[in-house]
Tab-separated table of N, CA and C and ligand atoms in Angstrom:
chain	number	residue	atom	x	y	z
F	4	MET	N	1.435	-1.268	-0.045
F	4	MET	CA	-0.111	0.122	-0.275
F	4	MET	C	0.717	0.848	0.500
F	5	ASN	N	0.431	2.524	-0.535
F	5	ASN	CA	1.434	3.436	-0.255
F	5	ASN	C	0.583	3.790	0.256
F	6	ASN	N	1.477	5.155	0.833
F	6	ASN	CA	1.470	6.337	2.027
F	6	ASN	C	-0.633	7.266	1.985
F	7	LEU	N	-0.681	7.487	0.522
F	7	LEU	CA	-2.137	7.493	0.843
F	7	LEU	C	-3.249	6.904	1.083
F	8	GLU	N	-2.782	5.497	0.375
F	8	GLU	CA	-4.073	4.361	1.116
F	8	GLU	C	-3.985	4.065	1.895
F	9	THR	N	-2.726	4.013	3.484
F	9	THR	CA	-2.598	3.878	4.292
F	9	THR	C	-3.610	5.014	5.103
F	10	LEU	N	-3.431	6.674	4.462
F	10	LEU	CA	-4.061	7.004	5.038
F	10	LEU	C	-5.452	6.863	4.580
F	11	TYR	N	-5.778	6.853	3.997
F	11	TYR	CA	-7.232	6.436	3.842
F	11	TYR	C	-7.910	5.848	4.623
F	12	ARG	N	-6.969	4.125	4.573
F	12	ARG	CA	-7.649	3.533	5.741
F	12	ARG	C	-7.290	3.623	6.508
F	13	GLN	N	-6.835	4.978	7.760
F	13	GLN	CA	-6.781	4.871	8.699
F	13	GLN	C	-8.353	5.969	8.976
F	14	VAL	N	-8.340	6.793	8.137
F	14	VAL	CA	-9.509	7.320	8.190
F	14	VAL	C	-11.383	6.752	8.529
F	15	ILE	N	-11.221	5.659	7.176
F	15	ILE	CA	-12.159	4.508	7.182
F	15	ILE	C	-12.100	3.918	8.871
F	16	MET	N	-10.786	3.254	9.641
F	16	MET	CA	-10.953	3.120	10.631
F	16	MET	C	-11.625	3.333	11.437
F	17	ASP	N	-11.141	4.688	11.321
F	17	ASP	CA	-11.255	5.781	12.797
F	17	ASP	C	-12.565	6.173	12.761
F	18	HIS	N	-13.627	6.009	11.732
F	18	HIS	CA	-14.834	6.824	11.341
F	18	HIS	C	-15.502	5.304	11.700
F	19	TYR	N	-14.921	3.776	11.543
F	19	TYR	CA	-16.076	2.332	12.079
F	19	TYR	C	-15.460	2.218	13.741
F	20	LYS	N	-14.354	2.713	14.639
F	20	LYS	CA	-14.170	2.136	15.633
F	20	LYS	C	-14.894	3.674	16.495
F	21	ASN	N	-14.801	4.794	15.918
F	21	ASN	CA	-14.894	5.977	16.365
F	21	ASN	C	-16.892	6.809	15.677
F	22	PRO	N	-17.916	5.802	15.358
F	22	PRO	CA	-18.703	6.157	14.673
F	22	PRO	C	-19.322	8.108	15.165
F	23	ARG	N	-19.313	8.690	14.021
F	23	ARG	CA	-19.971	10.277	14.193
F	23	ARG	C	-21.552	10.295	14.472
F	24	ASN	N	-22.427	10.582	14.917
F	24	ASN	CA	-23.843	10.750	15.055
F	24	ASN	C	-24.172	9.682	14.651
F	25	LYS	N	-23.445	8.807	15.387
F	25	LYS	CA	-24.195	7.214	15.926
F	25	LYS	C	-25.189	7.280	16.608
F	26	GLY	N	-27.173	6.775	16.217
F	26	GLY	CA	-27.745	6.247	17.258
F	26	GLY	C	-28.474	6.856	16.845
F	27	LEU	N	-30.430	6.229	16.083
F	27	LEU	CA	-31.187	7.190	15.707
F	27	LEU	C	-32.062	8.040	17.154
F	28	VAL	N	-33.122	8.862	16.628
F	28	VAL	CA	-33.540	9.730	17.051
F	28	VAL	C	-35.498	9.779	16.949
F	29	THR	N	-35.787	9.846	18.237
F	29	THR	CA	-37.765	9.572	17.443
F	29	THR	C	-37.988	10.989	17.677
F	30	ASN	N	-38.086	11.858	16.450
F	30	ASN	CA	-38.676	13.199	16.730
F	30	ASN	C	-39.275	13.090	14.810
F	31	SER	N	-40.119	13.679	15.000
F	31	SER	CA	-41.035	13.145	14.027
F	31	SER	C	-39.962	14.550	11.846
F	32	LEU	N	-39.209	15.330	12.842
F	32	LEU	CA	-38.779	15.820	11.873
F	32	LEU	C	-37.931	15.689	11.228
F	33	TYR	N	-37.799	14.255	11.686
F	33	TYR	CA	-36.739	13.492	10.558
F	33	TYR	C	-36.789	12.363	10.416
F	34	LYS	N	-36.769	12.184	8.545
F	34	LYS	CA	-36.798	11.152	7.934
F	34	LYS	C	-36.293	10.247	7.689
F	35	THR	N	-36.779	9.061	7.658
F	35	THR	CA	-36.002	7.697	8.209
F	35	THR	C	-36.160	6.394	6.562
F	36	ILE	N	-35.498	5.844	6.215
F	36	ILE	CA	-34.702	4.642	5.561
F	36	ILE	C	-33.588	4.222	6.245
F	37	HIS	N	-34.458	2.568	5.601
F	37	HIS	CA	-33.309	1.642	5.936
F	37	HIS	C	-33.292	1.031	5.336
F	38	ILE	N	-31.817	0.490	4.555
F	38	ILE	CA	-31.182	-0.400	3.633
F	38	ILE	C	-30.772	-0.991	3.969
F	39	LYS	N	-31.153	-2.614	2.885
F	39	LYS	CA	-30.129	-3.967	3.478
F	39	LYS	C	-29.751	-4.126	2.085
F	40	ASN	N	-28.108	-4.919	2.240
F	40	ASN	CA	-27.134	-5.246	1.638
F	40	ASN	C	-27.877	-6.755	1.498
F	41	PRO	N	-27.919	-7.109	1.813
F	41	PRO	CA	-27.784	-9.318	1.721
F	41	PRO	C	-26.419	-9.253	1.176
F	42	SER	N	-25.534	-9.509	0.178
F	42	SER	CA	-24.599	-9.474	0.052
F	42	SER	C	-23.549	-9.503	0.328
F	43	CYS	N	-23.690	-8.723	1.971
F	43	CYS	CA	-22.526	-8.943	2.848
F	43	CYS	C	-22.880	-8.206	4.258
F	44	GLY	N	-24.375	-8.548	4.364
F	44	GLY	CA	-25.102	-8.883	5.556
F	44	GLY	C	-24.811	-7.057	5.921
F	45	ASP	N	-24.912	-6.050	5.248
F	45	ASP	CA	-25.598	-4.941	5.517
F	45	ASP	C	-26.862	-4.027	6.652
F	46	ASP	N	-27.082	-3.600	7.258
F	46	ASP	CA	-28.181	-3.539	7.462
F	46	ASP	C	-27.987	-1.610	8.042
F	47	ILE	N	-28.793	-0.364	7.675
F	47	ILE	CA	-28.406	0.456	8.237
F	47	ILE	C	-29.898	1.053	7.484
F	48	THR	N	-29.841	2.476	8.592
F	48	THR	CA	-30.617	3.150	8.951
F	48	THR	C	-30.195	4.687	8.940
F	49	ILE	N	-30.729	5.681	7.806
F	49	ILE	CA	-30.833	6.776	8.023
F	49	ILE	C	-31.405	7.472	8.801
F	50	GLN	N	-31.758	8.859	9.504
F	50	GLN	CA	-32.025	9.540	10.120
F	50	GLN	C	-31.322	11.014	9.093
F	51	THR	N	-32.386	11.781	8.975
F	51	THR	CA	-32.230	13.628	7.981
F	51	THR	C	-33.344	14.404	8.570
F	52	LYS	N	-32.861	15.437	8.885
F	52	LYS	CA	-33.334	16.360	9.398
F	52	LYS	C	-33.053	17.475	8.672
F	53	VAL	N	-34.025	18.077	7.790
F	53	VAL	CA	-34.447	19.023	6.979
F	53	VAL	C	-34.940	20.564	7.240
F	54	GLU	N	-34.156	21.663	7.495
F	54	GLU	CA	-34.548	22.841	7.471
F	54	GLU	C	-34.651	24.273	7.037
F	55	ASN	N	-35.057	24.749	6.348
F	55	ASN	CA	-35.346	25.940	5.682
F	55	ASN	C	-34.157	25.830	5.216
F	56	GLY	N	-33.952	24.492	4.333
F	56	GLY	CA	-33.315	24.489	3.221
F	56	GLY	C	-31.607	23.476	3.461
F	57	LEU	N	-31.779	23.661	4.543
F	57	LEU	CA	-30.114	22.623	5.013
F	57	LEU	C	-30.505	21.844	5.860
F	58	ILE	N	-29.565	21.008	5.569
F	58	ILE	CA	-29.654	19.410	6.441
F	58	ILE	C	-28.563	20.178	7.621
F	59	LYS	N	-29.471	19.547	8.656
F	59	LYS	CA	-29.361	20.165	10.016
F	59	LYS	C	-29.120	19.424	10.722
F	60	ASP	N	-29.324	17.760	10.252
F	60	ASP	CA	-29.119	17.161	11.239
F	60	ASP	C	-28.917	15.498	10.925
F	61	ILE	N	-27.797	14.773	10.691
F	61	ILE	CA	-27.772	12.935	10.092
F	61	ILE	C	-27.989	12.241	10.846
F	62	ARG	N	-28.498	10.930	11.473
F	62	ARG	CA	-28.269	10.027	12.561
F	62	ARG	C	-28.299	8.930	11.602
F	63	HIS	N	-27.296	8.522	11.453
F	63	HIS	CA	-27.406	6.764	11.433
F	63	HIS	C	-27.804	5.856	12.434
F	64	ASP	N	-27.551	3.918	12.610
F	64	ASP	CA	-27.754	3.223	12.945
F	64	ASP	C	-27.506	2.017	12.532
F	65	GLY	N	-26.453	0.373	13.017
F	65	GLY	CA	-27.438	0.166	11.841
F	65	GLY	C	-26.003	-1.476	12.286
F	66	THR	N	-25.505	-2.334	11.198
F	66	THR	CA	-24.643	-3.462	11.806
F	66	THR	C	-24.705	-3.874	10.359
F	67	GLY	N	-22.875	-4.135	10.195
F	67	GLY	CA	-22.737	-4.460	9.008
F	67	GLY	C	-20.363	-4.228	8.684
F	68	CYS	N	-20.131	-4.637	7.559
F	68	CYS	CA	-18.908	-4.663	7.589
F	68	CYS	C	-18.709	-3.314	7.631
F	69	SER	N	-16.795	-2.832	7.781
F	69	SER	CA	-16.602	-1.859	8.059
F	69	SER	C	-16.755	-0.618	7.392
F	70	ILE	N	-17.030	-0.850	5.515
F	70	ILE	CA	-16.927	0.029	5.006
F	70	ILE	C	-18.342	0.535	5.366
F	71	CYS	N	-19.254	0.001	5.080
F	71	CYS	CA	-20.792	0.397	5.190
F	71	CYS	C	-20.860	1.624	6.390
F	72	CYS	N	-20.192	0.622	7.653
F	72	CYS	CA	-20.264	1.613	9.227
F	72	CYS	C	-19.912	2.786	9.245
F	73	SER	N	-18.330	2.435	8.614
F	73	SER	CA	-17.255	4.196	8.643
F	73	SER	C	-18.436	4.771	7.520
F	74	SER	N	-18.859	4.196	6.416
F	74	SER	CA	-18.501	5.105	5.386
F	74	SER	C	-19.868	6.018	5.824
F	75	ALA	N	-21.327	5.361	6.630
F	75	ALA	CA	-22.256	5.988	6.628
F	75	ALA	C	-21.872	7.310	8.082
F	76	SER	N	-21.355	6.984	8.780
F	76	SER	CA	-20.391	8.068	9.816
F	76	SER	C	-19.744	9.189	9.054
F	77	VAL	N	-19.127	9.267	7.814
F	77	VAL	CA	-18.348	9.802	6.952
F	77	VAL	C	-19.277	10.923	6.313
F	78	MET	N	-20.048	10.318	5.037
F	78	MET	CA	-21.433	10.421	5.177
F	78	MET	C	-22.648	11.427	5.548
F	79	SER	N	-22.289	11.072	7.452
F	79	SER	CA	-23.411	12.320	7.984
F	79	SER	C	-22.079	13.608	7.955
F	80	GLU	N	-20.599	13.489	8.864
F	80	GLU	CA	-20.362	14.722	8.780
F	80	GLU	C	-19.795	15.361	8.068
F	81	THR	N	-19.774	14.457	7.016
F	81	THR	CA	-19.901	15.354	4.972
F	81	THR	C	-21.318	15.973	5.422
F	82	LEU	N	-22.131	15.865	5.285
F	82	LEU	CA	-23.225	16.447	4.463
F	82	LEU	C	-24.028	17.015	5.892
F	83	LYS	N	-24.039	16.515	6.960
F	83	LYS	CA	-24.436	17.370	7.786
F	83	LYS	C	-23.991	19.619	7.937
F	84	GLY	N	-24.860	20.411	7.863
F	84	GLY	CA	-24.711	21.367	7.831
F	84	GLY	C	-24.531	22.079	6.083
F	85	LYS	N	-24.673	21.330	4.895
F	85	LYS	CA	-24.952	21.314	3.900
F	85	LYS	C	-26.455	22.674	3.382
F	86	THR	N	-26.031	22.924	2.282
F	86	THR	CA	-27.491	23.230	2.110
F	86	THR	C	-27.985	21.937	0.830
F	87	ILE	N	-29.314	21.573	0.823
F	87	ILE	CA	-29.338	20.831	0.287
F	87	ILE	C	-29.225	20.296	-1.117
F	88	THR	N	-29.421	21.582	-2.183
F	88	THR	CA	-27.841	21.190	-3.187
F	88	THR	C	-27.249	21.598	-3.796
F	89	ASP	N	-26.119	21.254	-2.087
F	89	ASP	CA	-24.578	21.155	-2.291
F	89	ASP	C	-25.013	19.685	-1.025
F	90	ALA	N	-25.666	19.569	-0.671
F	90	ALA	CA	-25.622	17.845	-0.641
F	90	ALA	C	-25.917	16.900	-1.680
F	91	LYS	N	-26.925	17.372	-2.445
F	91	LYS	CA	-27.020	16.504	-4.236
F	91	LYS	C	-25.742	16.418	-4.450
F	92	LYS	N	-25.244	17.800	-4.787
F	92	LYS	CA	-24.283	17.298	-5.981
F	92	LYS	C	-23.237	16.444	-5.392
F	93	ILE	N	-22.780	16.807	-3.419
F	93	ILE	CA	-22.197	16.160	-3.364
F	93	ILE	C	-21.701	13.815	-3.566
F	94	SER	N	-23.706	14.030	-2.762
F	94	SER	CA	-23.154	12.908	-3.021
F	94	SER	C	-23.492	12.008	-4.649
F	95	SER	N	-24.431	12.655	-5.871
F	95	SER	CA	-24.819	12.250	-6.918
F	95	SER	C	-22.746	11.897	-6.641
F	96	THR	N	-21.636	13.522	-6.873
F	96	THR	CA	-20.376	12.945	-7.207
F	96	THR	C	-19.548	12.120	-6.789
F	97	TYR	N	-19.956	11.774	-5.310
F	97	TYR	CA	-19.548	10.305	-5.002
F	97	TYR	C	-19.347	9.232	-5.153
F	98	ILE	N	-21.072	9.021	-5.697
F	98	ILE	CA	-21.650	7.955	-5.619
F	98	ILE	C	-20.564	7.661	-7.500
F	99	ASN	N	-20.553	8.748	-8.374
F	99	ASN	CA	-20.349	7.872	-9.622
F	99	ASN	C	-18.605	8.202	-9.344
F	100	MET	N	-18.034	8.371	-8.309
F	100	MET	CA	-17.249	8.233	-8.317
F	100	MET	C	-16.904	7.015	-8.333
F	101	LEU	N	-17.121	6.497	-7.325
F	101	LEU	CA	-18.171	4.592	-6.432
F	101	LEU	C	-17.462	3.819	-7.551
F	102	THR	N	-18.590	4.625	-8.159
F	102	THR	CA	-19.599	2.878	-9.825
F	102	THR	C	-18.209	3.582	-10.464
F	103	ASN	N	-17.349	4.795	-10.868
F	103	ASN	CA	-16.782	4.153	-12.528
F	103	ASN	C	-17.076	5.066	-13.004
F	104	GLN	N	-17.416	5.730	-12.904
F	104	GLN	CA	-19.010	7.435	-13.677
F	104	GLN	C	-17.618	8.242	-14.046
F	105	GLU	N	-17.913	8.871	-14.982
F	105	GLU	CA	-17.587	10.240	-14.692
F	105	GLU	C	-18.357	11.860	-13.916
F	106	TYR	N	-16.785	12.260	-12.621
F	106	TYR	CA	-17.763	13.053	-12.308
F	106	TYR	C	-17.025	14.020	-11.843
F	107	ASP	N	-17.289	14.797	-11.496
F	107	ASP	CA	-17.099	16.373	-10.885
F	107	ASP	C	-15.566	16.669	-10.007
F	108	THR	N	-14.632	16.426	-10.172
F	108	THR	CA	-14.287	16.493	-9.352
F	108	THR	C	-13.063	17.928	-8.863
F	109	SER	N	-14.137	19.043	-9.111
F	109	SER	CA	-14.396	19.646	-8.891
F	109	SER	C	-15.034	20.289	-7.069
F	110	VAL	N	-15.769	19.049	-6.989
F	110	VAL	CA	-16.644	19.108	-6.364
F	110	VAL	C	-15.791	18.541	-4.650
F	111	GLU	N	-15.670	19.003	-3.751
F	111	GLU	CA	-15.082	18.366	-2.416
F	111	GLU	C	-15.909	17.988	-1.977
F	112	LEU	N	-15.135	16.422	-2.193
F	112	LEU	CA	-16.006	15.508	-1.270
F	112	LEU	C	-15.330	15.222	0.534
F	113	GLU	N	-14.436	16.199	1.062
F	113	GLU	CA	-13.749	16.211	1.974
F	113	GLU	C	-13.415	14.921	2.386
F	114	ASP	N	-13.776	14.132	3.977
F	114	ASP	CA	-13.048	12.346	3.980
F	114	ASP	C	-13.775	11.998	2.774
F	115	ALA	N	-15.043	11.557	2.770
F	115	ALA	CA	-15.228	10.734	1.546
F	115	ALA	C	-14.264	10.718	0.633
F	116	ILE	N	-13.223	10.929	0.109
F	116	ILE	CA	-12.873	10.851	-1.243
F	116	ILE	C	-12.127	9.536	-0.638
F	117	VAL	N	-11.563	8.981	0.658
F	117	VAL	CA	-10.962	8.290	0.891
F	117	VAL	C	-11.761	6.627	0.688
F	118	TYR	N	-12.930	6.692	-0.080
F	118	TYR	CA	-13.374	5.615	-0.534
F	118	TYR	C	-13.520	5.618	-2.611
F	119	GLN	N	-12.470	6.451	-2.776
F	119	GLN	CA	-11.919	6.158	-4.238
F	119	GLN	C	-11.450	4.795	-4.616
F	120	GLY	N	-11.050	3.784	-2.959
F	120	GLY	CA	-10.194	2.627	-3.866
F	120	GLY	C	-11.303	2.037	-3.756
F	121	VAL	N	-11.877	1.958	-3.706
F	121	VAL	CA	-13.488	1.051	-3.108
F	121	VAL	C	-13.775	0.511	-4.893
F	122	SER	N	-12.825	1.322	-5.627
F	122	SER	CA	-14.296	1.775	-6.940
F	122	SER	C	-13.250	0.493	-7.861
F	123	LYS	N	-12.725	-0.078	-7.608
F	123	LYS	CA	-12.057	-1.149	-7.727
F	123	LYS	C	-12.250	-2.471	-7.487
F	124	PHE	N	-13.586	-2.298	-6.454
F	124	PHE	CA	-13.159	-3.850	-5.614
F	124	PHE	C	-15.498	-4.176	-5.715
F	125	PRO	N	-15.766	-4.570	-7.052
F	125	PRO	CA	-16.734	-4.066	-7.700
F	125	PRO	C	-17.730	-4.584	-6.217
F	126	ALA	N	-17.746	-5.799	-5.267
F	126	ALA	CA	-18.256	-6.559	-4.223
F	126	ALA	C	-18.648	-5.443	-2.947
F	127	ARG	N	-18.033	-4.464	-3.256
F	127	ARG	CA	-17.532	-3.327	-2.224
F	127	ARG	C	-18.670	-1.865	-2.593
F	128	ILE	N	-18.851	-1.997	-3.190
F	128	ILE	CA	-18.597	-0.525	-4.186
F	128	ILE	C	-20.613	0.048	-3.201
F	129	LYS	N	-21.366	-1.823	-3.164
F	129	LYS	CA	-23.271	-1.290	-2.995
F	129	LYS	C	-22.581	-0.791	-1.081
F	130	CYS	N	-21.671	-1.987	-0.859
F	130	CYS	CA	-21.271	-1.077	0.669
F	130	CYS	C	-20.695	0.310	1.256
F	131	ALA	N	-19.857	0.932	0.314
F	131	ALA	CA	-19.984	2.065	0.677
F	131	ALA	C	-20.318	3.514	0.055
F	132	SER	N	-21.944	2.506	-0.504
F	132	SER	CA	-22.900	3.326	-1.386
F	132	SER	C	-24.469	3.737	-0.411
F	133	ILE	N	-24.876	2.399	0.222
F	133	ILE	CA	-25.847	2.578	0.638
F	133	ILE	C	-26.508	3.883	1.656
F	134	ALA	N	-25.308	3.856	2.581
F	134	ALA	CA	-25.925	5.156	3.006
F	134	ALA	C	-26.064	6.439	2.831
F	135	TRP	N	-25.317	6.371	1.319
F	135	TRP	CA	-25.606	7.502	0.444
F	135	TRP	C	-26.723	7.101	0.545
F	136	LYS	N	-26.821	6.063	-0.606
F	136	LYS	CA	-28.714	5.776	-1.392
F	136	LYS	C	-29.630	6.498	-0.481
F	137	ALA	N	-29.339	6.054	1.188
F	137	ALA	CA	-30.670	6.076	1.821
F	137	ALA	C	-30.620	7.453	2.223
F	138	PHE	N	-29.239	8.769	2.428
F	138	PHE	CA	-30.042	9.317	3.023
F	138	PHE	C	-30.004	10.469	1.330
F	139	GLU	N	-29.964	10.398	0.550
F	139	GLU	CA	-30.610	10.003	-1.043
F	139	GLU	C	-32.742	10.540	-0.545
F	140	GLY	N	-32.624	8.898	-0.506
F	140	GLY	CA	-33.947	8.429	-0.228
F	140	GLY	C	-34.698	9.575	0.630
F	141	THR	N	-33.448	9.787	2.139
F	141	THR	CA	-34.619	11.126	2.933
F	141	THR	C	-35.143	12.057	2.697
F	142	LEU	N	-34.288	12.512	1.391
F	142	LEU	CA	-34.628	14.062	0.299
F	142	LEU	C	-35.526	13.570	0.315
F	143	GLU	N	-35.322	12.522	-0.508
F	143	GLU	CA	-37.173	12.791	-1.494
F	143	GLU	C	-38.223	12.390	-0.632
F	144	GLU	N	-38.273	11.706	1.013
F	144	GLU	CA	-39.272	11.549	1.446
F	144	GLU	C	-39.327	12.903	1.983
F	145	SER	N	-38.177	13.759	1.677
F	145	SER	CA	-38.868	15.321	2.517
F	145	SER	C	-39.243	16.156	1.747
F	146	GLU	N	-39.116	16.153	0.364
F	146	GLU	CA	-39.998	16.937	-0.977
F	146	GLU	C	-41.254	16.719	-1.219
B	5	ZN	ZN1	-20.230	-4.334	3.373
């Protein structure tokens, strides 16, 4: 592994061991989406609170592999506080990066860039994307 891959791995393991924004809330202002990934056993729930066009809060909970659980934490940190427009743009850029499609490299992915290498492992792409897909689902629920 080169230095960059080592650094990326450290970020992933840190979010896996010390997840940010973990734990669900009982609050009707939050939209909730639950997604399972049967191929790997990932089972994740995302909650999003939107207020005045801003992502005010993102919560997550669930069980799964290190890629899945850490990416939920990274996603919550990356998108919290963003406008809906920016959050959607970051999310679609991230998914395009993972799925080896063309993506806008001018979009700041912040820590989410650490999953870039996952695009080389088709079996793990779903692990790294389900939390983000669930997040996108919560926005659709809000509309
Ligand atoms: Zn997984």
